[in-house]
CSV table of C-alpha atoms and ligand atoms in Angstrom, one decimal:
chain,number,residue,atom,x,y,z
A,228,MET,CA,62.8,-39.5,90.7
A,229,LYS,CA,62.5,-37.7,87.7
A,230,VAL,CA,60.1,-38.3,84.9
A,231,THR,CA,59.8,-37.0,81.4
A,232,PHE,CA,56.6,-36.8,80.0
A,233,SER,CA,56.4,-36.8,76.1
A,234,VAL,CA,53.7,-35.8,73.8
A,235,ILE,CA,54.6,-36.1,69.9
A,236,LYS,CA,51.8,-36.3,67.1
A,237,ALA,CA,51.8,-36.2,63.6
A,238,ASP,CA,49.3,-36.5,60.8
A,239,VAL,CA,50.6,-39.5,58.7
A,240,GLY,CA,47.2,-40.0,56.5
A,241,SER,CA,43.8,-40.6,57.6
A,242,LEU,CA,40.6,-42.6,56.7
A,243,ALA,CA,38.1,-40.7,54.8
A,244,GLY,CA,39.8,-37.7,53.9
A,245,HIS,CA,41.2,-35.7,56.7
A,246,HIS,CA,38.7,-37.3,59.0
A,247,ARG,CA,40.1,-39.5,61.3
A,248,VAL,CA,43.1,-42.0,62.2
A,249,HIS,CA,42.4,-45.6,61.1
A,250,PRO,CA,42.4,-48.2,63.7
A,251,LYS,CA,45.2,-50.1,62.1
A,252,GLN,CA,47.5,-47.1,62.6
A,253,ILE,CA,47.0,-47.3,65.9
A,254,GLU,CA,47.5,-50.8,66.3
A,255,VAL,CA,51.0,-50.5,64.6
A,256,ALA,CA,52.1,-47.5,66.8
A,257,GLN,CA,51.0,-49.5,69.9
A,258,ARG,CA,53.4,-52.4,68.7
A,259,GLU,CA,56.3,-50.1,68.2
A,260,LEU,CA,55.7,-48.4,71.8
A,261,GLN,CA,55.3,-51.6,73.4
A,262,ALA,CA,58.5,-53.2,71.7
A,263,ALA,CA,60.3,-49.9,73.3
A,264,LYS,CA,58.6,-50.3,76.7
A,265,ASP,CA,59.7,-54.1,76.7
A,266,SER,CA,63.3,-52.8,75.8
A,267,GLY,CA,63.3,-50.4,78.7
A,268,LEU,CA,63.6,-47.3,76.5
A,269,ILE,CA,60.1,-46.0,77.7
A,270,VAL,CA,58.4,-46.4,81.0
A,271,ASP,CA,55.0,-46.4,79.4
A,272,TYR,CA,52.6,-45.2,76.6
A,273,PHE,CA,49.6,-44.3,75.5
A,274,VAL,CA,48.5,-44.0,71.8
A,275,THR,CA,45.2,-42.5,70.5
A,276,ASN,CA,43.8,-39.9,68.1
A,277,ALA,CA,42.7,-36.4,67.8
A,278,GLY,CA,40.9,-36.3,64.4
A,279,ASP,CA,43.4,-37.5,61.8
A,280,ASP,CA,46.3,-37.0,64.2
A,281,LEU,CA,48.2,-39.9,65.5
A,282,GLN,CA,49.2,-39.0,69.2
A,283,LEU,CA,51.9,-40.9,71.0
A,284,ILE,CA,51.9,-40.1,74.9
A,285,MET,CA,55.1,-41.4,76.4
A,286,THR,CA,56.6,-41.5,79.7
A,287,HIS,CA,60.4,-42.2,80.1
A,288,ARG,CA,63.7,-41.1,81.9
A,289,ARG,CA,65.6,-39.6,79.4
A,290,GLY,CA,64.9,-35.8,79.5
A,291,VAL,CA,63.4,-33.8,76.9
A,292,ASN,CA,64.8,-33.1,72.8
A,293,ASN,CA,66.4,-37.1,73.6
A,294,SER,CA,67.4,-38.3,70.5
A,295,GLU,CA,66.4,-41.9,71.1
A,296,ILE,CA,63.3,-40.8,72.1
A,297,HIS,CA,62.6,-38.8,69.0
A,298,THR,CA,64.0,-41.4,67.0
A,299,LEU,CA,61.4,-43.9,68.4
A,300,ALA,CA,58.6,-41.5,67.7
A,301,TRP,CA,60.0,-40.7,64.0
A,302,ASN,CA,60.2,-44.7,63.3
A,303,THR,CA,56.9,-45.1,64.7
A,304,PHE,CA,55.3,-42.6,62.2
A,305,LYS,CA,57.3,-44.1,59.6
A,306,ARG,CA,56.4,-47.6,60.2
A,307,VAL,CA,52.8,-46.4,60.2
A,308,THR,CA,53.3,-44.8,57.0
A,309,GLU,CA,54.8,-47.8,55.4
A,310,GLU,CA,52.7,-50.5,56.9
A,311,VAL,CA,49.1,-49.1,56.9
A,312,SER,CA,48.9,-45.5,55.4
A,313,LYS,CA,50.6,-46.4,51.9
A,314,PRO,CA,49.1,-49.8,51.4
A,315,LEU,CA,45.7,-48.7,52.4
A,316,LYS,CA,46.1,-45.6,50.3
A,317,LEU,CA,44.9,-43.5,53.3
A,318,TYR,CA,44.7,-39.9,52.6
A,319,ALA,CA,47.6,-37.6,52.7
A,320,ALA,CA,49.7,-40.7,53.7
A,321,GLY,CA,53.0,-39.3,55.6
A,322,GLN,CA,51.7,-35.7,55.5
A,323,ASP,CA,53.6,-34.5,58.6
A,324,LEU,CA,56.9,-36.1,57.9
A,325,LEU,CA,58.2,-33.0,56.0
A,326,SER,CA,62.0,-33.9,55.8
A,327,GLU,CA,63.9,-37.1,54.7
A,328,ALA,CA,66.9,-35.4,56.6
A,329,PHE,CA,65.7,-36.7,60.3
A,330,SER,CA,68.9,-36.7,62.5
A,331,GLY,CA,67.7,-37.3,66.2
A,332,ASN,CA,65.2,-34.5,66.7
A,333,VAL,CA,61.6,-34.3,65.3
A,334,ARG,CA,61.4,-30.3,65.8
A,335,GLY,CA,61.1,-28.4,63.2
A,336,LEU,CA,60.3,-31.3,60.7
A,337,GLY,CA,56.8,-31.7,61.1
A,338,PRO,CA,55.4,-33.7,64.1
A,339,GLY,CA,54.2,-31.3,67.0
A,340,VAL,CA,55.8,-32.0,70.5
A,341,ALA,CA,55.2,-31.0,73.9
A,342,GLU,CA,57.8,-32.5,76.6
A,343,ALA,CA,58.7,-31.7,80.3
A,344,GLU,CA,60.9,-33.4,82.9
A,345,PHE,CA,60.1,-33.2,86.3
A,346,GLU,CA,60.2,-34.5,89.8
A,347,GLU,CA,57.1,-36.9,90.2
A,348,ARG,CA,55.0,-36.0,93.1
A,349,PRO,CA,53.6,-38.4,95.8
A,350,SER,CA,50.5,-38.0,93.5
A,351,GLU,CA,50.8,-36.6,90.0
A,352,PRO,CA,47.8,-35.9,88.3
A,353,ILE,CA,48.2,-34.9,84.4
A,354,VAL,CA,45.6,-33.6,81.9
A,355,VAL,CA,46.8,-33.8,78.2
A,356,PHE,CA,44.7,-32.0,75.6
A,357,MET,CA,44.9,-32.7,72.1
A,358,ALA,CA,43.1,-30.8,69.2
A,359,ASP,CA,42.4,-31.2,65.5
A,360,LYS,CA,41.6,-28.8,62.7
A,361,THR,CA,43.1,-25.8,64.6
A,362,GLU,CA,46.6,-24.1,65.5
A,363,PRO,CA,48.7,-23.8,68.6
A,364,GLY,CA,47.5,-20.3,69.5
A,365,ALA,CA,44.2,-22.1,70.2
A,366,TRP,CA,45.6,-22.9,73.7
A,367,ASN,CA,46.0,-19.0,74.4
A,368,LEU,CA,42.7,-18.4,75.8
A,369,PRO,CA,42.2,-21.5,77.8
A,370,LEU,CA,46.2,-21.1,79.3
A,371,TYR,CA,45.3,-17.6,80.2
A,372,ARG,CA,42.3,-18.4,82.1
A,373,ILE,CA,43.8,-21.6,83.8
A,374,PHE,CA,46.9,-19.7,85.3
A,375,ALA,CA,45.9,-16.0,85.3
A,376,ASP,CA,42.2,-15.8,85.7
A,377,PRO,CA,40.9,-15.5,89.5
A,378,PHE,CA,37.4,-15.9,88.1
A,379,ASN,CA,38.2,-19.2,86.4
A,380,THR,CA,40.8,-20.5,89.0
A,381,ALA,CA,39.7,-20.2,92.4
A,382,GLY,CA,43.0,-21.5,93.6
A,383,LEU,CA,44.7,-17.7,92.4
A,384,VAL,CA,42.9,-16.3,95.2
A,385,ILE,CA,42.9,-18.6,97.9
A,386,ASP,CA,45.8,-21.4,97.6
A,387,PRO,CA,48.9,-19.7,98.8
A,388,LYS,CA,51.1,-21.6,96.9
A,389,ILE,CA,49.4,-20.6,93.3
A,390,LYS,CA,49.0,-17.0,94.8
A,391,GLU,CA,52.3,-15.9,93.7
A,392,GLY,CA,51.5,-16.5,90.1
A,393,PHE,CA,52.9,-17.8,87.4
A,394,ILE,CA,55.3,-17.4,84.6
A,395,PHE,CA,54.3,-17.6,81.0
A,396,ARG,CA,56.9,-18.4,78.1
A,397,VAL,CA,55.4,-16.9,75.3
A,398,LEU,CA,56.7,-17.9,71.7
A,399,ASP,CA,57.1,-15.5,68.7
A,400,MET,CA,56.3,-18.3,65.9
A,401,VAL,CA,57.3,-15.6,63.2
A,402,GLU,CA,60.6,-14.7,64.4
A,403,ASP,CA,61.4,-17.7,66.5
A,404,ARG,CA,62.0,-15.7,69.8
A,405,PHE,CA,60.3,-16.0,73.2
A,406,VAL,CA,59.7,-13.7,76.1
A,407,ASP,CA,59.3,-14.7,80.1
A,408,LEU,CA,56.2,-12.7,81.5
A,409,LYS,CA,55.1,-12.6,85.1
A,410,THR,CA,51.3,-12.8,86.1
A,411,PRO,CA,49.6,-11.3,87.9
A,412,GLU,CA,51.8,-8.2,87.5
A,413,GLU,CA,52.3,-8.4,83.7
A,414,SER,CA,48.7,-9.8,82.9
A,415,TYR,CA,48.0,-7.2,80.4
A,416,ASP,CA,51.4,-7.6,78.4
A,417,VAL,CA,50.5,-11.4,78.3
A,418,LEU,CA,47.1,-10.6,77.0
A,419,ALA,CA,48.4,-8.0,74.4
A,420,LEU,CA,50.7,-10.8,73.1
A,421,LEU,CA,48.1,-13.8,73.7
A,422,GLY,CA,45.7,-12.0,71.7
A,423,THR,CA,47.3,-12.3,68.3
A,424,THR,CA,46.8,-16.1,68.2
A,425,SER,CA,48.2,-16.5,64.8
A,426,ARG,CA,52.0,-15.1,65.8
A,427,TYR,CA,52.0,-15.8,69.7
A,428,ALA,CA,51.5,-18.9,71.3
A,429,VAL,CA,52.3,-20.1,75.0
A,430,HIS,CA,55.1,-22.6,75.1
A,431,SER,CA,55.2,-23.5,78.8
A,432,VAL,CA,54.1,-21.9,82.2
A,433,TRP,CA,56.1,-22.2,85.2
A,434,ARG,CA,55.0,-21.8,88.8
A,435,ARG,CA,56.6,-18.8,90.5
A,436,HIS,CA,56.7,-20.0,94.0
A,437,ASP,CA,59.4,-22.8,93.3
A,438,GLY,CA,60.1,-22.7,89.6
A,439,GLU,CA,58.3,-25.9,88.8
A,440,ILE,CA,56.7,-26.4,85.2
A,441,ALA,CA,53.3,-26.6,85.1
A,442,ALA,CA,52.2,-26.8,81.6
A,443,VAL,CA,53.7,-27.4,78.0
A,444,ALA,CA,52.2,-26.9,74.7
A,445,SER,CA,53.5,-27.8,71.1
A,446,THR,CA,54.1,-24.6,69.2
A,447,THR,CA,55.1,-26.1,65.6
A,448,ARG,CA,53.9,-24.0,62.8
A,449,LEU,CA,53.9,-26.3,59.9
A,450,ASN,CA,53.4,-23.7,56.9
A,451,LEU,CA,56.4,-21.4,58.3
A,452,ILE,CA,58.7,-25.0,58.2
A,453,ALA,CA,57.6,-25.9,54.9
A,454,GLY,CA,56.9,-22.3,53.4
A,455,ARG,CA,53.6,-23.6,51.8
A,456,TYR,CA,50.5,-25.5,52.9
A,457,VAL,CA,51.0,-28.4,54.3
A,458,GLY,CA,48.6,-29.3,56.6
A,459,LYS,CA,47.5,-27.7,60.0
A,460,ASP,CA,49.7,-27.9,63.0
A,461,ASP,CA,47.1,-29.3,65.2
A,462,PRO,CA,48.3,-28.5,68.6
A,463,VAL,CA,48.8,-30.6,72.2
A,464,MET,CA,49.5,-29.4,75.5
A,465,PHE,CA,49.8,-31.1,79.0
A,466,VAL,CA,48.9,-29.4,82.4
A,467,ARG,CA,49.9,-30.8,85.6
A,468,ALA,CA,47.2,-30.6,88.3
A,469,GLN,CA,46.2,-30.5,92.1
A,470,ALA,CA,48.0,-29.7,95.2
A,471,GLY,CA,49.7,-26.3,94.3
A,472,PHE,CA,48.6,-26.4,90.6
A,473,PRO,CA,45.2,-25.6,89.5
A,474,ALA,CA,42.5,-28.7,90.1
A,475,VAL,CA,41.5,-30.5,87.1
A,476,GLY,CA,38.3,-28.7,87.3
A,477,GLU,CA,39.8,-25.3,87.4
A,478,ILE,CA,42.1,-26.7,84.2
A,479,LEU,CA,38.8,-27.9,82.3
A,480,GLU,CA,36.7,-24.7,83.3
A,481,PRO,CA,37.9,-22.8,80.2
A,482,PHE,CA,36.5,-25.4,77.8
A,483,SER,CA,33.1,-24.8,79.0
A,484,PHE,CA,33.2,-22.0,76.8
A,485,PRO,CA,33.8,-23.0,72.8
A,486,HIS,CA,36.0,-20.5,72.0
A,487,LEU,CA,37.0,-19.1,68.2
A,488,VAL,CA,40.0,-20.4,66.7
A,489,ALA,CA,41.6,-20.5,63.4
A,490,GLY,CA,41.7,-23.7,61.4
A,491,TRP,CA,38.4,-25.8,60.4
A,492,MET,CA,38.1,-26.4,56.7
A,493,ARG,CA,41.5,-25.9,54.6
A,494,GLY,CA,42.7,-24.2,57.8
A,495,SER,CA,41.4,-21.2,56.7
A,496,HIS,CA,38.3,-20.6,58.5
A,497,VAL,CA,37.3,-19.4,61.9
A,498,GLY,CA,35.1,-21.9,64.1
A,499,PRO,CA,34.3,-23.0,67.9
A,500,LEU,CA,36.7,-25.2,69.8
A,501,THR,CA,34.5,-27.8,70.7
A,502,PRO,CA,35.3,-30.4,73.4
A,503,VAL,CA,34.5,-33.8,72.6
A,504,PRO,CA,34.7,-37.5,74.1
A,505,LEU,CA,37.2,-39.8,72.6
A,506,ARG,CA,34.5,-41.6,70.4
A,507,GLN,CA,33.8,-38.0,68.6
A,508,SER,CA,37.5,-37.4,68.2
A,509,GLN,CA,36.8,-37.3,64.3
A,510,CYS,CA,35.9,-34.1,62.0
A,511,THR,CA,32.8,-34.0,60.1
A,512,ARG,CA,31.1,-30.8,59.2
A,513,PHE,CA,33.0,-28.7,56.9
A,514,ASP,CA,36.0,-30.9,58.2
A,515,GLY,CA,35.4,-29.9,61.5
A,516,PRO,CA,34.6,-28.0,63.8
A,517,PRO,CA,37.8,-27.9,65.5
A,518,ARG,CA,37.7,-30.2,68.3
A,519,VAL,CA,39.6,-31.0,71.5
A,520,ILE,CA,40.0,-34.2,73.6
A,521,GLY,CA,41.2,-34.0,77.3
A,522,LEU,CA,42.7,-37.2,78.7
A,523,GLY,CA,43.4,-37.3,82.5
A,524,PHE,CA,46.2,-39.6,84.1
A,525,GLN,CA,48.0,-40.3,87.3
A,526,LEU,CA,51.6,-41.1,87.1
A,527,ALA,CA,52.5,-43.9,89.1
A,528,ASN,CA,56.5,-44.3,89.1
A,529,GLY,CA,56.5,-42.9,85.5
A,530,ALA,CA,53.7,-45.8,84.5
A,531,LEU,CA,50.6,-44.2,82.8
A,532,VAL,CA,47.3,-44.6,84.8
A,533,GLY,CA,44.1,-44.1,83.0
A,534,PRO,CA,43.1,-42.5,80.9
A,535,SER,CA,39.6,-40.7,81.9
A,536,ASP,CA,38.1,-39.4,79.0
A,537,LEU,CA,37.3,-36.0,80.7
A,538,PHE,CA,35.0,-34.1,78.1
A,539,ASP,CA,32.6,-37.6,78.2
A,540,ASP,CA,30.6,-35.7,80.6
A,541,VAL,CA,27.1,-34.0,80.9
A,542,ALA,CA,29.1,-31.2,82.2
A,543,PHE,CA,30.3,-30.2,78.5
A,544,GLU,CA,27.0,-30.8,76.8
A,545,TYR,CA,25.9,-27.4,77.1
A,546,ALA,CA,29.4,-26.3,75.4
A,547,ARG,CA,28.9,-28.9,72.6
A,548,ALA,CA,25.4,-27.3,71.9
A,549,LYS,CA,26.7,-24.0,72.0
A,550,ALA,CA,29.6,-25.0,69.8
A,551,MET,CA,27.1,-26.2,67.1
A,552,GLU,CA,24.9,-23.1,67.5
A,553,VAL,CA,28.3,-21.0,66.5
A,554,ALA,CA,29.3,-23.4,63.8
A,555,ASP,CA,26.1,-22.9,62.3
A,556,TYR,CA,26.2,-19.2,62.8
A,557,MET,CA,29.8,-18.8,61.3
A,558,ARG,CA,29.2,-20.9,58.4
A,559,ARG,CA,26.2,-18.7,57.0
A,560,HIS,CA,29.0,-16.3,56.2
A,561,GLY,CA,30.1,-18.6,53.4
A,562,PRO,CA,33.6,-17.1,51.8
A,563,PHE,CA,33.4,-13.9,53.8
A,564,MET,CA,35.5,-12.7,56.4
A,565,PRO,CA,35.9,-12.8,59.6
A,566,ALA,CA,34.4,-16.6,59.2
A,567,ARG,CA,37.1,-16.9,56.6
A,568,LEU,CA,40.7,-15.7,57.5
A,569,ASP,CA,42.5,-12.6,56.5
A,570,PRO,CA,44.2,-13.7,53.1
A,571,GLY,CA,47.5,-13.6,55.2
A,572,GLU,CA,46.6,-16.2,57.5
A,573,MET,CA,44.8,-18.4,54.9
A,574,GLU,CA,46.5,-22.1,54.1
A,575,TYR,CA,45.9,-21.9,50.6
A,576,THR,CA,44.1,-19.5,48.5
A,577,THR,CA,43.4,-18.3,44.8
A,578,LEU,CA,43.4,-14.7,45.5
A,579,PRO,CA,46.9,-14.2,43.9
A,580,GLU,CA,45.7,-15.7,40.5
A,581,VAL,CA,42.5,-13.8,40.6
A,582,LEU,CA,44.2,-10.7,41.4
A,583,LYS,CA,46.5,-11.4,38.5
A,584,ALA,CA,43.7,-12.5,35.8
A,585,LEU,CA,41.9,-9.3,36.8
A,586,GLU,CA,45.1,-6.9,36.5
A,587,GLY,CA,44.6,-5.3,33.2
A,588,ARG,CA,40.9,-4.9,34.0
A,589,PHE,CA,41.4,-2.5,37.5
A,590,ARG,CA,41.2,1.3,36.5
A,591,PRO,CA,42.2,4.4,38.6
A,592,GLY,CA,39.6,5.5,41.0
A,593,SER,CA,39.5,9.1,39.1
A,594,GLU,CA,37.4,7.0,36.5
A,595,ILE,CA,34.8,5.7,39.0
A,596,GLY,CA,32.2,8.4,37.9
A,597,GLU,CA,32.1,7.0,34.3
A,598,ALA,CA,29.3,4.5,33.2
A,599,PRO,CA,30.4,0.6,33.1
A,600,ARG,CA,31.7,-0.5,29.6
A,601,ARG,CA,29.2,-2.9,28.7
A,602,ARG,CA,31.2,-5.0,26.2
B,704,F6R,C1,42.3,-28.8,57.5
B,704,F6R,C2,42.2,-29.9,56.4
B,704,F6R,C3,41.2,-30.1,55.6
B,704,F6R,C4,41.8,-30.0,54.2
B,704,F6R,C5,40.6,-30.2,53.2
B,704,F6R,C6,41.3,-30.2,51.9
B,704,F6R,O1,43.5,-28.6,58.0
B,704,F6R,O2,43.1,-30.7,56.8
B,704,F6R,O3,40.0,-29.1,56.0
B,704,F6R,O4,42.7,-28.8,53.9
B,704,F6R,O5,39.9,-31.3,53.5
B,704,F6R,O6,42.1,-31.0,51.6
B,704,F6R,P1,42.8,-31.4,50.3
B,704,F6R,O7,43.5,-30.3,49.7
B,704,F6R,O8,44.1,-32.5,50.7
B,704,F6R,O9,41.8,-32.1,49.5
B,705,MG,MG1,45.1,-34.6,57.7
B,706,MG,MG1,44.8,-32.7,61.8
């Protein structure tokens, strides 16, 4: 039987600045989703947080972009905002609910969405990744490694079902258009696009052997929706594992390298994506560093079995230590590029005002040989 796996998330306010979700927010979201489960709207759910982002992981039978499911998520975020974020005066209450004009689909209104419908296999392991203080392009490097790099994924070389390769559906987030590219033969083209993490992001990955969906990511860009800074579009994604898909260990392997991503303080800096256990899913130093959690589930007739907190393990201690060293090194640059993003990518900047104030004082290059005016 077909199951739909929906991860819908939003920052609707948080404890101690943009640090982490309040436990009461999780309780209210759980209450709402339990009622939806009791009424038969969804099969199962798990509520958690990635830093200051509230994460609704749901299974149901209604397909992707279903208005009842999206309404459930939207109303849940609204309730959490009204019942907890506002009364407790949590920081940036309701931040990601950008529009009052909700009409059955949360896409384009602020919350991030990753959804797929597929036939549940005899055993269906799924890994869900959720990050805070970064953007959808943060998944580009790990997704390339998981599905196209044989030095990461041994199955690309030795598993006949994976050997045929994958299709990367790559979204151009500026023009709102996408292109399907085949690996291995178009892998250089995939890399040419995915390297520009601010503009191109992987929407989904499909197995060429039989067209099965293998991974889905959220690809919202809040600042493009709102036309101004409204917080980072902290991304989520999930990946189906094993038996013809990459193994769980192959899916986790790229996160042993804490690669540099855009985000961190004021969405305007570059920092290492740090794999953390759930208990460390909170942002501290310089509002970060950017963090990712990884939860492993099994589906059992749509029910969510688990999760296992996959980065809560000695195998990722080295990555965390490396990330702290990189964080330290990057911070020594203060406001200098490339530790600080290019002005076009910064979420907010005073540069236009600084330039305006200095406008009358700029002089032509031909006068550069003259001594400075001392008054
Ligand atoms: C980044 C983020 C934080 C805030 C920062 C300033 O995505 O959420 O780093 O940008 O704490 O927040 P405000 O402007 O709300 O004081
Ligand atoms: Mg926030
Ligand atoms: Mg966040």
